[in-house]
Amino acid sequence: MQTQIQSTLKLLLLLFTVISLSGLTQSCQKAEDSADVNQDRIHQYLELFYDEAQDKTYAYAQFRFGNAIGTPLKLATNATVSVEGNTMSWNDNFNLNRYEWEWTGKRSTATFTYKDNDGNTFVNMATINDIGFPASLDTISKDSSYNLTWTGNSLNADESVWVSINEDNEANAATFNQNNEGATSITLTKDGLSKIDPSSVTLWIDRNNKPDIDQATTAGGIVVGKYRDTATDVILIE
């Protein structure tokens, strides 16, 4: 019986090792040259992100073969990607495998232009909508769910809001989501708050605008505008 248990444990350990190595390999995957794949199977990910704490707007473009989780691609010599007419820079540090551009200050919209190796051009616009914490937010009770009303317009059909909470020591965290069209608030549920110890905590709020992409290959694509308000500290009480 003991031998059988040991064999089972060894098998489980082996499976865990294989799965872990597989995930590590995928996360460390190097980009391939886009000229080596069917140009009509290149997936685009385009993001415009404003970070209010830094007062900077970042543009990101990433290309993959087949779909959103396919092999990352570096554009071939004859292919280009730009945002608002600015040629984006390649960044493969930590295997990010993406193109980047940044501006000081906030940009509400930006147009991305991607030309593939066959000369086909795809133009898409990302739009950012503001959001912020209410000035009165300073204390939250764990006794019940908390309704947080943000500053900014109600949600459009393609938008979502995310709130994350971390303790000072980052031992526990909770994330909450709202994606109902017309919503002006998000509920921090009692169940979610119960995971965090009473203490000083930090809240982040993000607003994502993710409409259907206008111009893409048969592999599709994603275009998203993100606004992140400056994090705020509040007291979480019992």
PDB file of C-alpha atoms in Angstrom:
ATOM      1  CA  MET A   1       0.000   0.000   0.000  1.00  0.00           C
ATOM      2  CA  GLN A   2       2.820   2.386   0.962  1.00  0.00           C
ATOM      3  CA  THR A   3       4.661   1.569  -2.269  1.00  0.00           C
ATOM      4  CA  GLN A   4       1.527   2.369  -4.269  1.00  0.00           C
ATOM      5  CA  ILE A   5       1.149   5.713  -2.489  1.00  0.00           C
ATOM      6  CA  GLN A   6       4.789   6.580  -3.153  1.00  0.00           C
ATOM      7  CA  SER A   7       4.370   5.720  -6.828  1.00  0.00           C
ATOM      8  CA  THR A   8       1.287   7.923  -7.053  1.00  0.00           C
ATOM      9  CA  LEU A   9       3.098  10.824  -5.397  1.00  0.00           C
ATOM     10  CA  LYS A  10       6.035  10.439  -7.786  1.00  0.00           C
ATOM     11  CA  LEU A  11       3.630  10.489 -10.742  1.00  0.00           C
ATOM     12  CA  LEU A  12       1.905  13.618  -9.466  1.00  0.00           C
ATOM     13  CA  LEU A  13       5.273  15.306  -8.914  1.00  0.00           C
ATOM     14  CA  LEU A  14       6.331  14.410 -12.458  1.00  0.00           C
ATOM     15  CA  LEU A  15       3.085  15.813 -13.904  1.00  0.00           C
ATOM     16  CA  PHE A  16       3.466  19.012 -11.885  1.00  0.00           C
ATOM     17  CA  THR A  17       7.053  19.414 -13.138  1.00  0.00           C
ATOM     18  CA  VAL A  18       6.028  18.908 -16.761  1.00  0.00           C
ATOM     19  CA  ILE A  19       3.166  21.433 -16.473  1.00  0.00           C
ATOM     20  CA  SER A  20       5.412  23.988 -14.760  1.00  0.00           C
ATOM     21  CA  LEU A  21       8.129  23.640 -17.372  1.00  0.00           C
ATOM     22  CA  SER A  22       5.542  23.936 -20.145  1.00  0.00           C
ATOM     23  CA  GLY A  23       4.202  27.192 -18.691  1.00  0.00           C
ATOM     24  CA  LEU A  24       7.728  28.539 -18.225  1.00  0.00           C
ATOM     25  CA  THR A  25       8.596  27.721 -21.821  1.00  0.00           C
ATOM     26  CA  GLN A  26       5.486  29.522 -23.111  1.00  0.00           C
ATOM     27  CA  SER A  27       6.133  32.634 -21.003  1.00  0.00           C
ATOM     28  CA  CYS A  28       9.756  32.786 -22.208  1.00  0.00           C
ATOM     29  CA  GLN A  29       8.907  32.238 -25.863  1.00  0.00           C
ATOM     30  CA  LYS A  30      11.052  34.206 -28.312  1.00  0.00           C
ATOM     31  CA  ALA A  31       9.464  36.145 -31.137  1.00  0.00           C
ATOM     32  CA  GLU A  32       9.644  34.787 -34.667  1.00  0.00           C
ATOM     33  CA  ASP A  33       9.992  36.788 -37.888  1.00  0.00           C
ATOM     34  CA  SER A  34       6.580  37.768 -39.284  1.00  0.00           C
ATOM     35  CA  ALA A  35       7.826  37.109 -42.846  1.00  0.00           C
ATOM     36  CA  ASP A  36       7.873  33.378 -42.041  1.00  0.00           C
ATOM     37  CA  VAL A  37       4.112  33.093 -41.502  1.00  0.00           C
ATOM     38  CA  ASN A  38       0.927  33.572 -43.515  1.00  0.00           C
ATOM     39  CA  GLN A  39       0.292  37.345 -43.322  1.00  0.00           C
ATOM     40  CA  ASP A  40      -3.474  36.751 -43.174  1.00  0.00           C
ATOM     41  CA  ARG A  41      -3.009  34.801 -39.928  1.00  0.00           C
ATOM     42  CA  ILE A  42      -1.348  37.577 -37.919  1.00  0.00           C
ATOM     43  CA  HIS A  43      -3.316  38.667 -34.857  1.00  0.00           C
ATOM     44  CA  GLN A  44      -3.051  42.271 -33.610  1.00  0.00           C
ATOM     45  CA  TYR A  45      -3.208  43.473 -30.006  1.00  0.00           C
ATOM     46  CA  LEU A  46      -3.331  47.276 -29.785  1.00  0.00           C
ATOM     47  CA  GLU A  47      -3.479  49.161 -26.489  1.00  0.00           C
ATOM     48  CA  LEU A  48      -3.605  52.809 -25.439  1.00  0.00           C
ATOM     49  CA  PHE A  49      -2.986  53.172 -21.692  1.00  0.00           C
ATOM     50  CA  TYR A  50      -3.032  56.328 -19.575  1.00  0.00           C
ATOM     51  CA  ASP A  51      -1.448  56.170 -16.107  1.00  0.00           C
ATOM     52  CA  GLU A  52      -2.676  59.172 -14.133  1.00  0.00           C
ATOM     53  CA  ALA A  53      -0.052  58.753 -11.384  1.00  0.00           C
ATOM     54  CA  GLN A  54       2.749  59.125 -13.932  1.00  0.00           C
ATOM     55  CA  ASP A  55       0.762  61.456 -16.219  1.00  0.00           C
ATOM     56  CA  LYS A  56       1.915  59.458 -19.229  1.00  0.00           C
ATOM     57  CA  THR A  57       0.111  57.716 -22.066  1.00  0.00           C
ATOM     58  CA  TYR A  58       1.566  54.494 -23.437  1.00  0.00           C
ATOM     59  CA  ALA A  59       0.839  52.806 -26.755  1.00  0.00           C
ATOM     60  CA  TYR A  60       1.523  49.077 -27.204  1.00  0.00           C
ATOM     61  CA  ALA A  61       1.231  46.857 -30.265  1.00  0.00           C
ATOM     62  CA  GLN A  62       1.788  43.117 -30.222  1.00  0.00           C
ATOM     63  CA  PHE A  63       1.516  40.591 -33.033  1.00  0.00           C
ATOM     64  CA  ARG A  64       0.988  36.837 -32.753  1.00  0.00           C
ATOM     65  CA  PHE A  65       0.444  34.028 -35.170  1.00  0.00           C
ATOM     66  CA  GLY A  66      -3.070  32.604 -35.384  1.00  0.00           C
ATOM     67  CA  ASN A  67      -4.714  34.105 -32.299  1.00  0.00           C
ATOM     68  CA  ALA A  68      -4.227  36.112 -29.102  1.00  0.00           C
ATOM     69  CA  ILE A  69      -2.057  33.431 -27.470  1.00  0.00           C
ATOM     70  CA  GLY A  70      -0.154  32.294 -30.549  1.00  0.00           C
ATOM     71  CA  THR A  71       3.566  32.554 -31.236  1.00  0.00           C
ATOM     72  CA  PRO A  72       4.774  36.166 -30.762  1.00  0.00           C
ATOM     73  CA  LEU A  73       6.020  37.858 -33.923  1.00  0.00           C
ATOM     74  CA  LYS A  74       8.565  40.557 -34.683  1.00  0.00           C
ATOM     75  CA  LEU A  75       7.656  42.460 -37.823  1.00  0.00           C
ATOM     76  CA  ALA A  76       9.753  41.740 -40.896  1.00  0.00           C
ATOM     77  CA  THR A  77      11.772  44.441 -42.666  1.00  0.00           C
ATOM     78  CA  ASN A  78       8.938  45.384 -45.024  1.00  0.00           C
ATOM     79  CA  ALA A  79       6.292  45.487 -42.274  1.00  0.00           C
ATOM     80  CA  THR A  80       5.708  48.481 -39.997  1.00  0.00           C
ATOM     81  CA  VAL A  81       3.567  49.661 -37.108  1.00  0.00           C
ATOM     82  CA  SER A  82       3.046  53.276 -36.064  1.00  0.00           C
ATOM     83  CA  VAL A  83       0.796  55.255 -33.748  1.00  0.00           C
ATOM     84  CA  GLU A  84      -0.259  58.784 -34.682  1.00  0.00           C
ATOM     85  CA  GLY A  85       2.448  58.673 -37.365  1.00  0.00           C
ATOM     86  CA  ASN A  86       5.203  57.729 -34.904  1.00  0.00           C
ATOM     87  CA  THR A  87       7.162  54.560 -35.676  1.00  0.00           C
ATOM     88  CA  MET A  88       6.887  52.351 -32.597  1.00  0.00           C
ATOM     89  CA  SER A  89       9.987  50.840 -30.962  1.00  0.00           C
ATOM     90  CA  TRP A  90      10.504  47.097 -30.494  1.00  0.00           C
ATOM     91  CA  ASN A  91      10.905  45.900 -26.888  1.00  0.00           C
ATOM     92  CA  ASP A  92      11.812  42.284 -26.172  1.00  0.00           C
ATOM     93  CA  ASN A  93      13.083  42.858 -22.627  1.00  0.00           C
ATOM     94  CA  PHE A  94      11.754  40.112 -20.347  1.00  0.00           C
ATOM     95  CA  ASN A  95      10.226  38.647 -23.529  1.00  0.00           C
ATOM     96  CA  LEU A  96       7.598  41.384 -23.742  1.00  0.00           C
ATOM     97  CA  ASN A  97       7.839  41.073 -27.535  1.00  0.00           C
ATOM     98  CA  ARG A  98       5.871  44.223 -28.293  1.00  0.00           C
ATOM     99  CA  TYR A  99       6.135  47.635 -29.939  1.00  0.00           C
ATOM    100  CA  GLU A 100       5.893  50.749 -27.767  1.00  0.00           C
ATOM    101  CA  TRP A 101       5.490  54.522 -27.825  1.00  0.00           C
ATOM    102  CA  GLU A 102       4.772  57.024 -25.060  1.00  0.00           C
ATOM    103  CA  TRP A 103       3.668  60.606 -24.560  1.00  0.00           C
ATOM    104  CA  THR A 104       3.805  62.912 -21.561  1.00  0.00           C
ATOM    105  CA  GLY A 105       0.286  63.775 -20.507  1.00  0.00           C
ATOM    106  CA  LYS A 106      -3.022  62.231 -21.465  1.00  0.00           C
ATOM    107  CA  ARG A 107      -4.184  61.310 -24.962  1.00  0.00           C
ATOM    108  CA  SER A 108      -7.832  60.376 -25.251  1.00  0.00           C
ATOM    109  CA  THR A 109      -7.459  58.709 -28.653  1.00  0.00           C
ATOM    110  CA  ALA A 110      -4.725  57.336 -30.866  1.00  0.00           C
ATOM    111  CA  THR A 111      -4.710  55.753 -34.316  1.00  0.00           C
ATOM    112  CA  PHE A 112      -2.557  52.701 -34.972  1.00  0.00           C
ATOM    113  CA  THR A 113      -1.417  51.867 -38.518  1.00  0.00           C
ATOM    114  CA  TYR A 114      -0.035  48.400 -39.251  1.00  0.00           C
ATOM    115  CA  LYS A 115       1.337  47.401 -42.667  1.00  0.00           C
ATOM    116  CA  ASP A 116       2.108  43.719 -43.155  1.00  0.00           C
ATOM    117  CA  ASN A 117       4.841  42.149 -45.266  1.00  0.00           C
ATOM    118  CA  ASP A 118       2.498  41.880 -48.259  1.00  0.00           C
ATOM    119  CA  GLY A 119       1.708  45.601 -48.230  1.00  0.00           C
ATOM    120  CA  ASN A 120      -1.767  45.325 -46.684  1.00  0.00           C
ATOM    121  CA  THR A 121      -2.599  48.178 -44.292  1.00  0.00           C
ATOM    122  CA  PHE A 122      -4.798  48.026 -41.183  1.00  0.00           C
ATOM    123  CA  VAL A 123      -5.895  51.190 -39.360  1.00  0.00           C
ATOM    124  CA  ASN A 124      -7.529  51.128 -35.919  1.00  0.00           C
ATOM    125  CA  MET A 125      -8.299  53.708 -33.248  1.00  0.00           C
ATOM    126  CA  ALA A 126      -8.178  53.234 -29.469  1.00  0.00           C
ATOM    127  CA  THR A 127     -10.147  55.519 -27.145  1.00  0.00           C
ATOM    128  CA  ILE A 128      -9.677  56.187 -23.424  1.00  0.00           C
ATOM    129  CA  ASN A 129     -12.478  57.322 -21.075  1.00  0.00           C
ATOM    130  CA  ASP A 130     -11.762  58.902 -17.676  1.00  0.00           C
ATOM    131  CA  ILE A 131     -12.474  57.400 -14.279  1.00  0.00           C
ATOM    132  CA  GLY A 132     -11.542  58.307 -10.720  1.00  0.00           C
ATOM    133  CA  PHE A 133     -12.112  57.602  -7.051  1.00  0.00           C
ATOM    134  CA  PRO A 134     -14.581  59.821  -5.167  1.00  0.00           C
ATOM    135  CA  ALA A 135     -12.847  62.387  -2.949  1.00  0.00           C
ATOM    136  CA  SER A 136     -14.887  61.196   0.058  1.00  0.00           C
ATOM    137  CA  LEU A 137     -13.481  57.650  -0.028  1.00  0.00           C
ATOM    138  CA  ASP A 138     -11.433  57.082   3.146  1.00  0.00           C
ATOM    139  CA  THR A 139     -12.961  54.151   5.087  1.00  0.00           C
ATOM    140  CA  ILE A 140     -14.585  50.859   4.051  1.00  0.00           C
ATOM    141  CA  SER A 141     -16.291  48.388   6.391  1.00  0.00           C
ATOM    142  CA  LYS A 142     -15.953  44.620   5.906  1.00  0.00           C
ATOM    143  CA  ASP A 143     -19.330  44.059   7.572  1.00  0.00           C
ATOM    144  CA  SER A 144     -21.199  44.402   4.300  1.00  0.00           C
ATOM    145  CA  SER A 145     -20.714  44.949   0.585  1.00  0.00           C
ATOM    146  CA  TYR A 146     -19.562  48.458  -0.327  1.00  0.00           C
ATOM    147  CA  ASN A 147     -20.945  50.376  -3.303  1.00  0.00           C
ATOM    148  CA  LEU A 148     -18.202  52.536  -4.819  1.00  0.00           C
ATOM    149  CA  THR A 149     -19.479  55.258  -7.165  1.00  0.00           C
ATOM    150  CA  TRP A 150     -16.702  56.473  -9.439  1.00  0.00           C
ATOM    151  CA  THR A 151     -16.195  59.907 -10.954  1.00  0.00           C
ATOM    152  CA  GLY A 152     -16.668  59.829 -14.709  1.00  0.00           C
ATOM    153  CA  ASN A 153     -19.351  58.834 -17.157  1.00  0.00           C
ATOM    154  CA  SER A 154     -21.452  55.676 -17.018  1.00  0.00           C
ATOM    155  CA  LEU A 155     -20.158  52.593 -18.808  1.00  0.00           C
ATOM    156  CA  ASN A 156     -20.653  52.110 -22.519  1.00  0.00           C
ATOM    157  CA  ALA A 157     -21.479  48.715 -23.998  1.00  0.00           C
ATOM    158  CA  ASP A 158     -17.829  47.786 -24.624  1.00  0.00           C
ATOM    159  CA  GLU A 159     -16.437  48.970 -21.292  1.00  0.00           C
ATOM    160  CA  SER A 160     -15.537  47.453 -17.940  1.00  0.00           C
ATOM    161  CA  VAL A 161     -14.215  48.736 -14.619  1.00  0.00           C
ATOM    162  CA  TRP A 162     -11.840  46.857 -12.331  1.00  0.00           C
ATOM    163  CA  VAL A 163     -10.967  47.647  -8.717  1.00  0.00           C
ATOM    164  CA  SER A 164      -8.087  45.898  -6.958  1.00  0.00           C
ATOM    165  CA  ILE A 165      -7.312  46.033  -3.234  1.00  0.00           C
ATOM    166  CA  ASN A 166      -3.997  45.142  -1.609  1.00  0.00           C
ATOM    167  CA  GLU A 167      -2.860  45.193   1.987  1.00  0.00           C
ATOM    168  CA  ASP A 168       0.292  47.144   2.827  1.00  0.00           C
ATOM    169  CA  ASN A 169       2.218  43.875   3.089  1.00  0.00           C
ATOM    170  CA  GLU A 170       0.550  42.542  -0.100  1.00  0.00           C
ATOM    171  CA  ALA A 171      -0.252  39.287   1.703  1.00  0.00           C
ATOM    172  CA  ASN A 172      -3.855  39.355   0.534  1.00  0.00           C
ATOM    173  CA  ALA A 173      -5.621  40.928  -2.402  1.00  0.00           C
ATOM    174  CA  ALA A 174      -9.074  41.128  -3.938  1.00  0.00           C
ATOM    175  CA  THR A 175     -10.320  42.154  -7.381  1.00  0.00           C
ATOM    176  CA  PHE A 176     -13.807  43.348  -8.360  1.00  0.00           C
ATOM    177  CA  ASN A 177     -15.348  43.863 -11.791  1.00  0.00           C
ATOM    178  CA  GLN A 178     -18.243  45.832 -13.298  1.00  0.00           C
ATOM    179  CA  ASN A 179     -19.237  45.572 -16.977  1.00  0.00           C
ATOM    180  CA  ASN A 180     -22.941  46.452 -17.070  1.00  0.00           C
ATOM    181  CA  GLU A 181     -23.798  49.090 -19.655  1.00  0.00           C
ATOM    182  CA  GLY A 182     -24.955  52.299 -17.968  1.00  0.00           C
ATOM    183  CA  ALA A 183     -23.334  51.460 -14.617  1.00  0.00           C
ATOM    184  CA  THR A 184     -21.881  54.294 -12.533  1.00  0.00           C
ATOM    185  CA  SER A 185     -20.663  52.248  -9.580  1.00  0.00           C
ATOM    186  CA  ILE A 186     -19.013  48.979  -8.650  1.00  0.00           C
ATOM    187  CA  THR A 187     -19.816  46.692  -5.722  1.00  0.00           C
ATOM    188  CA  LEU A 188     -16.961  45.580  -3.484  1.00  0.00           C
ATOM    189  CA  THR A 189     -18.599  42.407  -2.227  1.00  0.00           C
ATOM    190  CA  LYS A 190     -18.556  41.334   1.406  1.00  0.00           C
ATOM    191  CA  ASP A 191     -17.118  37.992   0.335  1.00  0.00           C
ATOM    192  CA  GLY A 192     -14.236  39.657  -1.471  1.00  0.00           C
ATOM    193  CA  LEU A 193     -13.529  42.110   1.356  1.00  0.00           C
ATOM    194  CA  SER A 194     -13.477  39.249   3.869  1.00  0.00           C
ATOM    195  CA  LYS A 195     -10.229  37.999   2.306  1.00  0.00           C
ATOM    196  CA  ILE A 196      -8.376  41.084   3.480  1.00  0.00           C
ATOM    197  CA  ASP A 197      -7.350  41.826   7.060  1.00  0.00           C
ATOM    198  CA  PRO A 198      -8.510  45.117   8.636  1.00  0.00           C
ATOM    199  CA  SER A 199      -5.702  47.580   7.946  1.00  0.00           C
ATOM    200  CA  SER A 200      -4.621  50.410   5.701  1.00  0.00           C
ATOM    201  CA  VAL A 201      -5.142  49.159   2.138  1.00  0.00           C
ATOM    202  CA  THR A 202      -4.430  50.484  -1.332  1.00  0.00           C
ATOM    203  CA  LEU A 203      -7.070  50.623  -4.074  1.00  0.00           C
ATOM    204  CA  TRP A 204      -6.522  50.800  -7.837  1.00  0.00           C
ATOM    205  CA  ILE A 205      -9.234  51.480 -10.389  1.00  0.00           C
ATOM    206  CA  ASP A 206      -9.000  50.822 -14.131  1.00  0.00           C
ATOM    207  CA  ARG A 207     -11.472  51.582 -16.900  1.00  0.00           C
ATOM    208  CA  ASN A 208     -11.151  49.493 -20.073  1.00  0.00           C
ATOM    209  CA  ASN A 209     -12.744  50.377 -23.397  1.00  0.00           C
ATOM    210  CA  LYS A 210     -12.640  47.357 -25.723  1.00  0.00           C
ATOM    211  CA  PRO A 211     -14.761  47.762 -28.866  1.00  0.00           C
ATOM    212  CA  ASP A 212     -14.617  45.392 -31.832  1.00  0.00           C
ATOM    213  CA  ILE A 213     -11.511  45.948 -33.930  1.00  0.00           C
ATOM    214  CA  ASP A 214     -12.227  47.736 -37.226  1.00  0.00           C
ATOM    215  CA  GLN A 215      -9.519  46.357 -39.513  1.00  0.00           C
ATOM    216  CA  ALA A 216      -7.862  42.990 -38.980  1.00  0.00           C
ATOM    217  CA  THR A 217      -6.793  39.788 -40.717  1.00  0.00           C
ATOM    218  CA  THR A 218      -8.782  36.559 -40.495  1.00  0.00           C
ATOM    219  CA  ALA A 219      -6.920  35.927 -37.224  1.00  0.00           C
ATOM    220  CA  GLY A 220      -8.762  38.876 -35.679  1.00  0.00           C
ATOM    221  CA  GLY A 221      -7.449  41.354 -33.173  1.00  0.00           C
ATOM    222  CA  ILE A 222      -8.012  43.346 -30.010  1.00  0.00           C
ATOM    223  CA  VAL A 223      -8.014  47.115 -29.550  1.00  0.00           C
ATOM    224  CA  VAL A 224      -8.339  48.521 -26.043  1.00  0.00           C
ATOM    225  CA  GLY A 225      -8.109  51.887 -24.290  1.00  0.00           C
ATOM    226  CA  LYS A 226      -7.254  51.860 -20.571  1.00  0.00           C
ATOM    227  CA  TYR A 227      -7.391  54.608 -17.952  1.00  0.00           C
ATOM    228  CA  ARG A 228      -5.842  54.060 -14.512  1.00  0.00           C
ATOM    229  CA  ASP A 229      -6.493  56.566 -11.764  1.00  0.00           C
ATOM    230  CA  THR A 230      -3.877  57.287  -9.103  1.00  0.00           C
ATOM    231  CA  ALA A 231      -4.055  54.645  -6.371  1.00  0.00           C
ATOM    232  CA  THR A 232      -5.683  55.688  -3.104  1.00  0.00           C
ATOM    233  CA  ASP A 233      -5.201  54.485   0.472  1.00  0.00           C
ATOM    234  CA  VAL A 234      -8.217  53.757   2.681  1.00  0.00           C
ATOM    235  CA  ILE A 235      -8.818  52.183   6.077  1.00  0.00           C
ATOM    236  CA  LEU A 236     -10.555  48.802   6.024  1.00  0.00           C
ATOM    237  CA  ILE A 237     -12.413  48.171   9.290  1.00  0.00           C
ATOM    238  CA  GLU A 238     -14.428  45.284  10.745  1.00  0.00           C
TER     239      GLU A 238
END
